[in-house]
Amino acid sequence: MTYSQKVLEDLKIKNPDQPEFIQAATEVLDALAPVVDTDPVYEKAGLLERLVEPERQIMFRIPWVDDKGAVHVNRGYRVQFNSAIGPYKGGLRLHPSVNLSIIKFLGFEQIFKNSLTGLPIGGAKGGSDFDPKGKSDMEIMRFCQAFMNELFKYVGADEDVPAGDIGTGAREVGYLYGQYKKLTNRSEGVLTGKGLSFGGSLARTEATGYGLVYITEELLKDHGKDMKDARVAVSGSGNVAIYAIEKAQQLGAKVISCSDSNGYIIDENGIDLDLVKKIKEVDRKRIKEYVNTHPEAVYSEGSVWDNVTCDVALPCATQNEINKVQAKRLVDNGCYAVCEGANMPTDNEAINVLLESKVLFIPGKASNAGGVATSALEMGQNSIRSSWTFEEVDAKLKGIMINIYYHMKEACDKYNVPDNFVVGANIAGFMKVADAMMAQGIV
């Protein structure tokens, strides 16, 4: 049994109830095999064993009171996975599905994603099984304050810098930051995704979606294709999806779909983005409202990947939204590129189908790194008490995403796996972290 296989088998034994984490670890360790199994220095240093075990796992209760005076208790998490190259960095997810397995998978992915940006930030993730849907602003505020009452003990501008994620937008970040200031009497860049009036960065809202399209555009250019006039399918209708649609449309693509947890829209005339923004960001309603304004569009329940036909697929909703059958359907209908906007939206069997069919595929740890890259740029602006223009931040973001693409490609070429960007992304992200861990000794 090879070194990487042994570490993976031990990990499965230690974490039998954490399928999402094991799935993420399997993808990474399989991809790293050409590196770690051929150089005994890594096994001698126990590097993989240290890499897959979080430096710190924090779990705590969050008691809060609703508008009727009833007390609720949710569970909070912060998994500080790896700080070899910088302070912990990763979002806070608020969703009923949140559990330790999901937070660990997200935190583990964050190590490599953050490394790929080229910026000095480590990997972490956190969140709660709290559901913000249907809650009043006051209930959201009380929950966020209760969450920060515990979280503040473990975060700081040079220690751990959380950010937004699913369920955690500008409103929630504002409440969290306000409570942190009250508890610590410090005004510092402890959170990213802040409002512009108190240290936020221009282009942060757009960053993940824009970054996804920038790296997709570079991928297509490098393979003799173009975003212009491509039929693009997007899943989701949150922040990532909305701004992926916006940038793709700006580049001349025809975006034909979006979705939410209930169902999906296919509009062959092209998605009306202004309407989607109104439905999801202003009215906070379900995506099915779209057909009330555009009756020619089709709304169906279920997964958009069961029905859409496209050239380029950008899954931006949630983990494991594309399975083996749906991947085969995409291939059979002529899809030639899939780039992940969400974290791990394509399961391992589906990835194998895409790679075996020579579909260009970029995993989320590379293609959705734009958000954390711009968060790190926000940290930099906070540290120098300054702010950059939208154009400056957007240009830096585009440069980071293009660099990620060519770092992946370089790793693919070096290890003779052309266009296998799963391997390329993992190796490129791993090498920087591994070098830092080796240099810092057994800590």
XYZ file of C-alpha atoms in Angstrom, residues 109 112-113 116-117 211-212 215 340 362-370 400-401 404-405 408 421 424-426:
27
model
C -10.468 22.405 0.328
C -5.397 24.384 -1.410
C -7.700 27.073 -2.755
C -3.431 28.626 -5.295
C -4.173 32.349 -5.024
C -13.213 34.980 -11.022
C -14.981 31.821 -12.163
C -10.487 31.359 -15.386
C -17.019 24.698 -10.649
C -11.584 22.835 -13.451
C -12.310 21.971 -9.788
C -13.721 24.547 -7.396
C -10.541 24.889 -5.356
C -9.157 26.686 -8.418
C -12.152 28.097 -10.269
C -14.011 29.580 -7.302
C -10.889 30.993 -5.637
C -11.787 34.527 -6.727
C -4.755 35.999 -9.894
C -7.231 33.756 -11.734
C -3.966 29.975 -11.086
C -4.787 28.513 -14.497
C -2.313 24.235 -12.721
C -6.721 20.051 -13.796
C -2.881 20.017 -11.474
C -4.839 22.139 -8.987
C -4.176 19.838 -6.059
